[in-house]
PDB file of C-alpha atoms and ligand atoms in Angstrom:
ATOM      1  CA  MET A  18      -9.357   2.708  -8.927  1.00 93.00           C
ATOM      2  CA  ASN A  19      -6.574   2.403  -6.309  1.00 96.00           C
ATOM      3  CA  ILE A  20      -4.785   5.610  -5.239  1.00 98.00           C
ATOM      4  CA  ILE A  21      -2.155   6.851  -2.879  1.00 98.00           C
ATOM      5  CA  LEU A  22      -2.587  10.358  -1.154  1.00 98.00           C
ATOM      6  CA  LEU A  23       0.918  11.509  -0.345  1.00 98.00           C
ATOM      7  CA  GLY A  24       1.876  14.566   1.649  1.00 97.00           C
ATOM      8  CA  PRO A  25       3.279  15.758   4.799  1.00 96.00           C
ATOM      9  CA  PRO A  26       1.415  15.469   8.191  1.00 95.00           C
ATOM     10  CA  GLY A  27      -1.457  18.065   8.078  1.00 92.00           C
ATOM     11  CA  ALA A  28      -1.670  18.201   4.287  1.00 95.00           C
ATOM     12  CA  GLY A  29      -5.325  17.173   4.410  1.00 94.00           C
ATOM     13  CA  LYS A  30      -4.955  13.499   3.304  1.00 96.00           C
ATOM     14  CA  GLY A  31      -7.414  12.243   5.783  1.00 94.00           C
ATOM     15  CA  THR A  32     -10.046  14.896   5.081  1.00 92.00           C
ATOM     16  CA  GLN A  33      -9.835  14.392   1.387  1.00 97.00           C
ATOM     17  CA  ALA A  34      -9.929  10.520   1.801  1.00 97.00           C
ATOM     18  CA  GLY A  35     -13.087  11.067   3.793  1.00 94.00           C
ATOM     19  CA  PHE A  36     -14.686  12.868   0.834  1.00 95.00           C
ATOM     20  CA  LEU A  37     -13.762  10.120  -1.566  1.00 96.00           C
ATOM     21  CA  VAL A  38     -15.154   7.514   0.663  1.00 95.00           C
ATOM     22  CA  ALA A  39     -18.463   9.428   0.981  1.00 94.00           C
ATOM     23  CA  GLU A  40     -18.708  10.326  -2.722  1.00 95.00           C
ATOM     24  CA  ARG A  41     -17.298   7.295  -4.389  1.00 94.00           C
ATOM     25  CA  GLY A  42     -17.558   4.455  -1.888  1.00 93.00           C
ATOM     26  CA  MET A  43     -13.850   3.828  -1.972  1.00 94.00           C
ATOM     27  CA  VAL A  44     -12.170   2.276   1.069  1.00 94.00           C
ATOM     28  CA  GLN A  45      -9.745   4.325   3.028  1.00 95.00           C
ATOM     29  CA  LEU A  46      -6.696   2.431   4.354  1.00 96.00           C
ATOM     30  CA  SER A  47      -4.973   4.751   6.886  1.00 97.00           C
ATOM     31  CA  THR A  48      -2.177   3.062   8.756  1.00 98.00           C
ATOM     32  CA  GLY A  49      -2.198   5.945  11.181  1.00 97.00           C
ATOM     33  CA  ASP A  50      -5.916   5.208  12.104  1.00 95.00           C
ATOM     34  CA  MET A  51      -5.165   1.446  12.373  1.00 97.00           C
ATOM     35  CA  LEU A  52      -2.141   2.050  14.523  1.00 97.00           C
ATOM     36  CA  ARG A  53      -4.256   4.496  16.788  1.00 95.00           C
ATOM     37  CA  ALA A  54      -6.951   1.922  17.113  1.00 95.00           C
ATOM     38  CA  ALA A  55      -4.400  -0.743  18.226  1.00 96.00           C
ATOM     39  CA  LYS A  56      -2.993   1.755  20.667  1.00 95.00           C
ATOM     40  CA  THR A  57      -6.339   2.582  22.128  1.00 92.00           C
ATOM     41  CA  SER A  58      -7.516  -1.023  22.361  1.00 94.00           C
ATOM     42  CA  GLY A  59      -4.175  -1.861  24.092  1.00 92.00           C
ATOM     43  CA  THR A  60      -3.134  -4.830  21.918  1.00 94.00           C
ATOM     44  CA  GLU A  61       0.447  -5.975  22.191  1.00 94.00           C
ATOM     45  CA  MET A  62       1.209  -4.285  18.915  1.00 95.00           C
ATOM     46  CA  GLY A  63      -0.503  -1.078  20.136  1.00 95.00           C
ATOM     47  CA  LYS A  64       1.591  -1.067  23.279  1.00 95.00           C
ATOM     48  CA  LYS A  65       4.753  -1.455  21.267  1.00 94.00           C
ATOM     49  CA  VAL A  66       4.066   1.409  18.905  1.00 96.00           C
ATOM     50  CA  ALA A  67       2.548   3.896  21.299  1.00 96.00           C
ATOM     51  CA  ALA A  68       5.708   5.766  22.411  1.00 95.00           C
ATOM     52  CA  VAL A  69       7.162   5.748  18.939  1.00 97.00           C
ATOM     53  CA  MET A  70       3.948   7.359  17.513  1.00 96.00           C
ATOM     54  CA  ASP A  71       3.784   9.976  20.333  1.00 95.00           C
ATOM     55  CA  ARG A  72       7.243  10.981  19.541  1.00 95.00           C
ATOM     56  CA  GLY A  73       6.301  11.357  15.838  1.00 95.00           C
ATOM     57  CA  GLU A  74       8.734   8.695  14.711  1.00 97.00           C
ATOM     58  CA  LEU A  75       7.965   6.006  12.071  1.00 98.00           C
ATOM     59  CA  VAL A  76       6.734   2.644  13.138  1.00 98.00           C
ATOM     60  CA  THR A  77       8.753  -0.194  11.551  1.00 98.00           C
ATOM     61  CA  ASP A  78       8.043  -1.226   7.974  1.00 98.00           C
ATOM     62  CA  GLU A  79       7.185  -4.739   9.078  1.00 98.00           C
ATOM     63  CA  ILE A  80       4.275  -3.643  11.277  1.00 98.00           C
ATOM     64  CA  VAL A  81       2.678  -1.319   8.754  1.00 98.00           C
ATOM     65  CA  ILE A  82       3.167  -3.581   5.767  1.00 98.00           C
ATOM     66  CA  GLY A  83       1.483  -6.412   7.824  1.00 97.00           C
ATOM     67  CA  LEU A  84      -1.554  -4.179   8.574  1.00 97.00           C
ATOM     68  CA  ILE A  85      -1.909  -3.382   4.875  1.00 97.00           C
ATOM     69  CA  GLU A  86      -1.476  -6.986   3.886  1.00 96.00           C
ATOM     70  CA  GLU A  87      -4.242  -8.059   6.278  1.00 94.00           C
ATOM     71  CA  GLN A  88      -6.625  -5.410   4.794  1.00 93.00           C
ATOM     72  CA  LEU A  89      -5.890  -6.419   1.188  1.00 92.00           C
ATOM     73  CA  ALA A  90      -6.088 -10.119   1.932  1.00 86.00           C
ATOM     74  CA  GLY A  91      -9.556  -9.405   3.369  1.00 79.00           C
ATOM     75  CA  GLY A  92     -10.612  -8.522  -0.094  1.00 68.00           C
ATOM     76  CA  GLU A  93     -12.489  -5.440   1.163  1.00 63.00           C
ATOM     77  CA  GLY A  94     -13.315  -2.593  -1.170  1.00 59.00           C
ATOM     78  CA  SER A  95     -12.112  -4.212  -4.436  1.00 61.00           C
ATOM     79  CA  GLY A  96     -15.277  -2.582  -6.021  1.00 75.00           C
ATOM     80  CA  SER A  97     -14.424   1.133  -5.965  1.00 88.00           C
ATOM     81  CA  GLY A  98     -10.937   0.788  -4.835  1.00 93.00           C
ATOM     82  CA  PHE A  99      -8.583   1.802  -2.108  1.00 95.00           C
ATOM     83  CA  ILE A 100      -7.241   5.091  -1.000  1.00 97.00           C
ATOM     84  CA  PHE A 101      -3.877   4.555   0.676  1.00 98.00           C
ATOM     85  CA  ASP A 102      -3.643   7.359   3.228  1.00 98.00           C
ATOM     86  CA  GLY A 103      -0.316   7.639   5.050  1.00 98.00           C
ATOM     87  CA  PHE A 104       1.020   4.450   3.510  1.00 98.00           C
ATOM     88  CA  PRO A 105       3.524   3.959   1.937  1.00 98.00           C
ATOM     89  CA  ARG A 106       5.913   6.249   3.916  1.00 98.00           C
ATOM     90  CA  THR A 107       9.158   4.653   2.957  1.00 98.00           C
ATOM     91  CA  LEU A 108      10.764   3.172  -0.243  1.00 98.00           C
ATOM     92  CA  ALA A 109      10.461  -0.298   1.360  1.00 98.00           C
ATOM     93  CA  GLN A 110       6.724   0.243   2.027  1.00 98.00           C
ATOM     94  CA  ALA A 111       6.237   1.329  -1.613  1.00 98.00           C
ATOM     95  CA  ASP A 112       8.013  -1.809  -3.019  1.00 98.00           C
ATOM     96  CA  ALA A 113       5.944  -3.954  -0.616  1.00 98.00           C
ATOM     97  CA  LEU A 114       2.676  -2.324  -1.747  1.00 98.00           C
ATOM     98  CA  ALA A 115       3.402  -3.135  -5.444  1.00 97.00           C
ATOM     99  CA  VAL A 116       3.976  -6.728  -4.518  1.00 97.00           C
ATOM    100  CA  LEU A 117       0.772  -6.935  -2.258  1.00 96.00           C
ATOM    101  CA  LEU A 118      -1.376  -5.327  -4.942  1.00 95.00           C
ATOM    102  CA  GLU A 119      -0.118  -7.753  -7.478  1.00 94.00           C
ATOM    103  CA  LYS A 120      -0.840 -10.664  -5.294  1.00 93.00           C
ATOM    104  CA  VAL A 121      -4.539  -9.659  -5.066  1.00 91.00           C
ATOM    105  CA  GLY A 122      -4.725  -8.897  -8.821  1.00 91.00           C
ATOM    106  CA  GLN A 123      -4.933  -5.121  -8.336  1.00 92.00           C
ATOM    107  CA  LYS A 124      -2.855  -2.246  -9.539  1.00 94.00           C
ATOM    108  CA  LEU A 125      -2.027   1.217  -8.465  1.00 97.00           C
ATOM    109  CA  ASP A 126      -3.735   3.880 -10.712  1.00 97.00           C
ATOM    110  CA  THR A 127      -2.204   7.076  -9.447  1.00 98.00           C
ATOM    111  CA  VAL A 128      -0.452   8.854  -6.743  1.00 98.00           C
ATOM    112  CA  ILE A 129      -1.584  12.308  -5.686  1.00 98.00           C
ATOM    113  CA  GLU A 130       0.970  14.529  -3.962  1.00 98.00           C
ATOM    114  CA  MET A 131      -0.602  17.176  -1.871  1.00 98.00           C
ATOM    115  CA  ARG A 132       1.943  20.092  -1.523  1.00 97.00           C
ATOM    116  CA  VAL A 133       1.640  22.403   1.611  1.00 95.00           C
ATOM    117  CA  ASP A 134       4.430  24.507   3.197  1.00 92.00           C
ATOM    118  CA  ASP A 135       5.754  23.775   6.626  1.00 89.00           C
ATOM    119  CA  SER A 136       4.377  27.080   8.138  1.00 88.00           C
ATOM    120  CA  ALA A 137       0.755  26.136   7.146  1.00 91.00           C
ATOM    121  CA  LEU A 138       1.216  22.708   8.478  1.00 92.00           C
ATOM    122  CA  VAL A 139       2.197  23.849  11.997  1.00 91.00           C
ATOM    123  CA  LYS A 140      -0.977  25.926  12.129  1.00 89.00           C
ATOM    124  CA  ARG A 141      -3.181  23.259  10.731  1.00 90.00           C
ATOM    125  CA  ILE A 142      -1.859  20.503  13.025  1.00 92.00           C
ATOM    126  CA  THR A 143      -1.582  22.266  16.396  1.00 91.00           C
ATOM    127  CA  GLY A 144      -5.252  23.573  16.088  1.00 93.00           C
ATOM    128  CA  ARG A 145      -6.966  20.371  15.193  1.00 93.00           C
ATOM    129  CA  PHE A 146      -9.236  18.263  17.335  1.00 95.00           C
ATOM    130  CA  THR A 147     -11.968  15.756  16.927  1.00 95.00           C
ATOM    131  CA  CYS A 148     -15.177  14.732  18.540  1.00 96.00           C
ATOM    132  CA  GLY A 149     -14.510  11.654  20.720  1.00 94.00           C
ATOM    133  CA  GLY A 150     -18.011  10.383  19.994  1.00 95.00           C
ATOM    134  CA  CYS A 151     -18.259  10.335  16.182  1.00 94.00           C
ATOM    135  CA  GLY A 152     -14.853  11.321  15.043  1.00 90.00           C
ATOM    136  CA  THR A 153     -15.819  14.566  13.142  1.00 91.00           C
ATOM    137  CA  GLY A 154     -12.716  16.719  12.718  1.00 91.00           C
ATOM    138  CA  TYR A 155     -12.518  20.382  13.736  1.00 93.00           C
ATOM    139  CA  HIS A 156      -9.990  23.195  13.973  1.00 93.00           C
ATOM    140  CA  GLU A 157      -9.601  25.973  16.545  1.00 94.00           C
ATOM    141  CA  GLU A 158      -9.370  28.561  13.890  1.00 91.00           C
ATOM    142  CA  PHE A 159     -10.627  27.225  10.558  1.00 88.00           C
ATOM    143  CA  LYS A 160     -13.484  24.934  11.544  1.00 91.00           C
ATOM    144  CA  LYS A 161     -14.929  25.495  14.978  1.00 95.00           C
ATOM    145  CA  PRO A 162     -18.286  23.708  15.980  1.00 97.00           C
ATOM    146  CA  VAL A 163     -21.216  25.990  15.250  1.00 97.00           C
ATOM    147  CA  LYS A 164     -22.011  25.966  18.997  1.00 97.00           C
ATOM    148  CA  ASP A 165     -18.897  26.155  21.142  1.00 95.00           C
ATOM    149  CA  GLY A 166     -18.058  22.770  22.804  1.00 95.00           C
ATOM    150  CA  VAL A 167     -20.870  20.875  21.009  1.00 97.00           C
ATOM    151  CA  CYS A 168     -20.245  18.501  18.106  1.00 97.00           C
ATOM    152  CA  ASP A 169     -22.213  19.693  14.969  1.00 97.00           C
ATOM    153  CA  LYS A 170     -22.823  16.084  14.003  1.00 95.00           C
ATOM    154  CA  CYS A 171     -23.684  14.099  17.135  1.00 97.00           C
ATOM    155  CA  GLY A 172     -24.265  16.685  19.754  1.00 97.00           C
ATOM    156  CA  GLY A 173     -21.372  15.166  21.862  1.00 96.00           C
ATOM    157  CA  SER A 174     -19.165  17.370  24.018  1.00 97.00           C
ATOM    158  CA  ASP A 175     -16.156  15.151  24.433  1.00 96.00           C
ATOM    159  CA  PHE A 176     -13.444  16.464  22.187  1.00 97.00           C
ATOM    160  CA  LYS A 177      -9.873  14.979  21.703  1.00 95.00           C
ATOM    161  CA  LYS A 178      -6.550  16.096  20.492  1.00 94.00           C
ATOM    162  CA  ARG A 179      -4.041  13.593  18.981  1.00 92.00           C
ATOM    163  CA  ALA A 180      -1.134  12.875  21.352  1.00 91.00           C
ATOM    164  CA  ASP A 181       1.280  13.702  18.495  1.00 93.00           C
ATOM    165  CA  ASP A 182      -0.367  16.905  17.338  1.00 92.00           C
ATOM    166  CA  ASN A 183       2.051  19.170  19.168  1.00 91.00           C
ATOM    167  CA  GLU A 184       5.058  21.285  17.938  1.00 90.00           C
ATOM    168  CA  GLU A 185       7.692  18.944  19.312  1.00 92.00           C
ATOM    169  CA  SER A 186       6.325  15.777  17.662  1.00 93.00           C
ATOM    170  CA  LEU A 187       5.382  17.605  14.601  1.00 93.00           C
ATOM    171  CA  LYS A 188       9.052  18.621  14.026  1.00 93.00           C
ATOM    172  CA  THR A 189      10.006  14.937  14.189  1.00 96.00           C
ATOM    173  CA  ARG A 190       7.161  13.949  11.896  1.00 96.00           C
ATOM    174  CA  LEU A 191       8.025  16.479   9.280  1.00 95.00           C
ATOM    175  CA  MET A 192      11.738  15.394   9.383  1.00 96.00           C
ATOM    176  CA  ALA A 193      10.612  11.815   8.988  1.00 97.00           C
ATOM    177  CA  TYR A 194       8.468  12.949   5.995  1.00 97.00           C
ATOM    178  CA  TYR A 195      11.377  14.814   4.311  1.00 96.00           C
ATOM    179  CA  LYS A 196      13.892  12.062   4.995  1.00 98.00           C
ATOM    180  CA  GLU A 197      11.989   8.849   4.440  1.00 98.00           C
ATOM    181  CA  THR A 198       8.716   9.668   2.566  1.00 98.00           C
ATOM    182  CA  SER A 199       9.564  12.489   0.117  1.00 97.00           C
ATOM    183  CA  PRO A 200      11.850  10.199  -1.823  1.00 98.00           C
ATOM    184  CA  LEU A 201       8.548   8.530  -2.895  1.00 98.00           C
ATOM    185  CA  ILE A 202       7.780  11.579  -5.026  1.00 98.00           C
ATOM    186  CA  GLY A 203      10.708  10.713  -7.332  1.00 98.00           C
ATOM    187  CA  TYR A 204       9.949   6.978  -7.143  1.00 98.00           C
ATOM    188  CA  TYR A 205       6.326   7.407  -8.452  1.00 98.00           C
ATOM    189  CA  TYR A 206       7.335  10.255 -10.841  1.00 98.00           C
ATOM    190  CA  ALA A 207       9.921   7.899 -12.541  1.00 98.00           C
ATOM    191  CA  LYS A 208       7.003   5.258 -12.832  1.00 97.00           C
ATOM    192  CA  ASP A 209       4.759   8.019 -14.396  1.00 97.00           C
ATOM    193  CA  GLN A 210       2.305   7.570 -11.670  1.00 98.00           C
ATOM    194  CA  LEU A 211       2.659  10.921  -9.927  1.00 98.00           C
ATOM    195  CA  GLN A 212       0.225  13.889  -9.986  1.00 98.00           C
ATOM    196  CA  SER A 213       1.023  16.936  -7.838  1.00 98.00           C
ATOM    197  CA  ILE A 214      -1.643  19.348  -6.493  1.00 98.00           C
ATOM    198  CA  ASP A 215      -1.677  22.471  -4.370  1.00 97.00           C
ATOM    199  CA  GLY A 216      -2.898  21.373  -0.929  1.00 96.00           C
ATOM    200  CA  LEU A 217      -3.040  24.914   0.430  1.00 93.00           C
ATOM    201  CA  GLY A 218      -6.432  25.894  -0.996  1.00 91.00           C
ATOM    202  CA  THR A 219      -9.796  25.331   0.658  1.00 91.00           C
ATOM    203  CA  MET A 220     -11.056  21.750   1.227  1.00 91.00           C
ATOM    204  CA  GLU A 221     -13.324  22.285  -1.775  1.00 95.00           C
ATOM    205  CA  ALA A 222     -10.713  23.518  -4.006  1.00 97.00           C
ATOM    206  CA  VAL A 223      -8.364  20.677  -3.173  1.00 97.00           C
ATOM    207  CA  ALA A 224     -11.215  18.104  -3.525  1.00 98.00           C
ATOM    208  CA  SER A 225     -11.890  19.550  -7.001  1.00 98.00           C
ATOM    209  CA  ASP A 226      -8.136  19.268  -7.989  1.00 98.00           C
ATOM    210  CA  ILE A 227      -8.273  15.602  -6.798  1.00 98.00           C
ATOM    211  CA  THR A 228     -11.357  14.973  -8.847  1.00 97.00           C
ATOM    212  CA  LYS A 229      -9.514  16.461 -12.020  1.00 97.00           C
ATOM    213  CA  ALA A 230      -6.455  14.136 -11.133  1.00 98.00           C
ATOM    214  CA  LEU A 231      -8.650  11.107 -10.859  1.00 97.00           C
ATOM    215  CA  SER A 232     -10.515  11.837 -14.151  1.00 96.00           C
ATOM    216  CA  LYS A 233      -7.107  11.695 -15.907  1.00 95.00           C
ATOM    217  CA  VAL A 234      -6.657   8.034 -15.022  1.00 93.00           C
ATOM    218  CA  SER A 235     -10.200   6.694 -15.017  1.00 79.00           C
TER     219      SER A 235
HETATM  220  P1  AMP B  10      -0.796   9.639  10.516  1.00 84.13           P
HETATM  221  O1  AMP B  10      -2.059   9.513  11.139  1.00 84.13           O
HETATM  222  O2  AMP B  10      -0.662   9.069   9.147  1.00 84.13           O
HETATM  223  O3  AMP B  10      -0.164  11.055  10.588  1.00 84.13           O
HETATM  224  O4  AMP B  10       0.262   8.679  11.345  1.00 84.13           O
HETATM  225  C1  AMP B  10       0.470   8.870  12.783  1.00 84.13           C
HETATM  226  C2  AMP B  10       1.703   8.121  13.144  1.00 84.13           C
HETATM  227  O5  AMP B  10       1.470   6.723  12.939  1.00 84.13           O
HETATM  228  C3  AMP B  10       2.941   8.476  12.446  1.00 84.13           C
HETATM  229  O6  AMP B  10       3.676   9.638  12.932  1.00 84.13           O
HETATM  230  C4  AMP B  10       3.859   7.239  12.585  1.00 84.13           C
HETATM  231  O7  AMP B  10       4.323   7.147  13.920  1.00 84.13           O
HETATM  232  C5  AMP B  10       2.789   6.145  12.505  1.00 84.13           C
HETATM  233  N1  AMP B  10       2.522   5.717  11.000  1.00 84.13           N
HETATM  234  C6  AMP B  10       1.384   5.782  10.347  1.00 84.13           C
HETATM  235  N2  AMP B  10       1.541   5.328   9.137  1.00 84.13           N
HETATM  236  C7  AMP B  10       2.793   4.878   9.011  1.00 84.13           C
HETATM  237  C8  AMP B  10       3.664   4.210   8.010  1.00 84.13           C
HETATM  238  N3  AMP B  10       3.129   3.989   6.774  1.00 84.13           N
HETATM  239  N4  AMP B  10       4.916   3.897   8.336  1.00 84.13           N
HETATM  240  C9  AMP B  10       5.444   4.211   9.612  1.00 84.13           C
HETATM  241  N5  AMP B  10       4.751   4.734  10.609  1.00 84.13           N
HETATM  242  C10 AMP B  10       3.475   5.107  10.361  1.00 84.13           C
END
């Protein structure tokens, strides 16, 4: 099954994608993670996108479509399917995804829109941080490590915050979402592929709503 998790920054797409990877063996394709990896490893592309990402603006369609094309062409994950997380973010990307999936003989099964209000997003995003060692995600208010300053999973003590998880970049990211990405809600609704869920509940409640949404198409 191939699905898109659609929602504003901080809606919980990455967290929920992580659950689906662990429970169903699906493959998460997060263009944000791919771009951050390119930025950290200092590739030419990474250098080109770094400032754009830090400001919270969208990277060009050409770059992100190329990243997804590479992954799909690699034939990974065709068994349990792909979770597109943070892609597509524009109508041009959505059209490109349809073409790329067709090329590899796959289809999109459903699009799950995770709805969360802006005020909750600011709180969620500005408080989040991850363990630099193993990537486990935490939050200053909602999910602190059991022992202050020590990762629950790997015992590491080097925590990181995303460069774009600040109020200024978040404003730009939210505006990019409303302007460029939210038209995808209508795009997929018109194709009868959209399901909307409340993204404001606990992680478990949202996961359960996603399970229900997936059971409708499997
Ligand atoms: P994310 O981790 O999904 O919040 O993405 C972080 C940043 O990467 C975004 O604010 C954009 O600068 C860039 N980015 C990620 N995915 C895309 C995409 N599909 N299209 C354009 N820019 C993207």
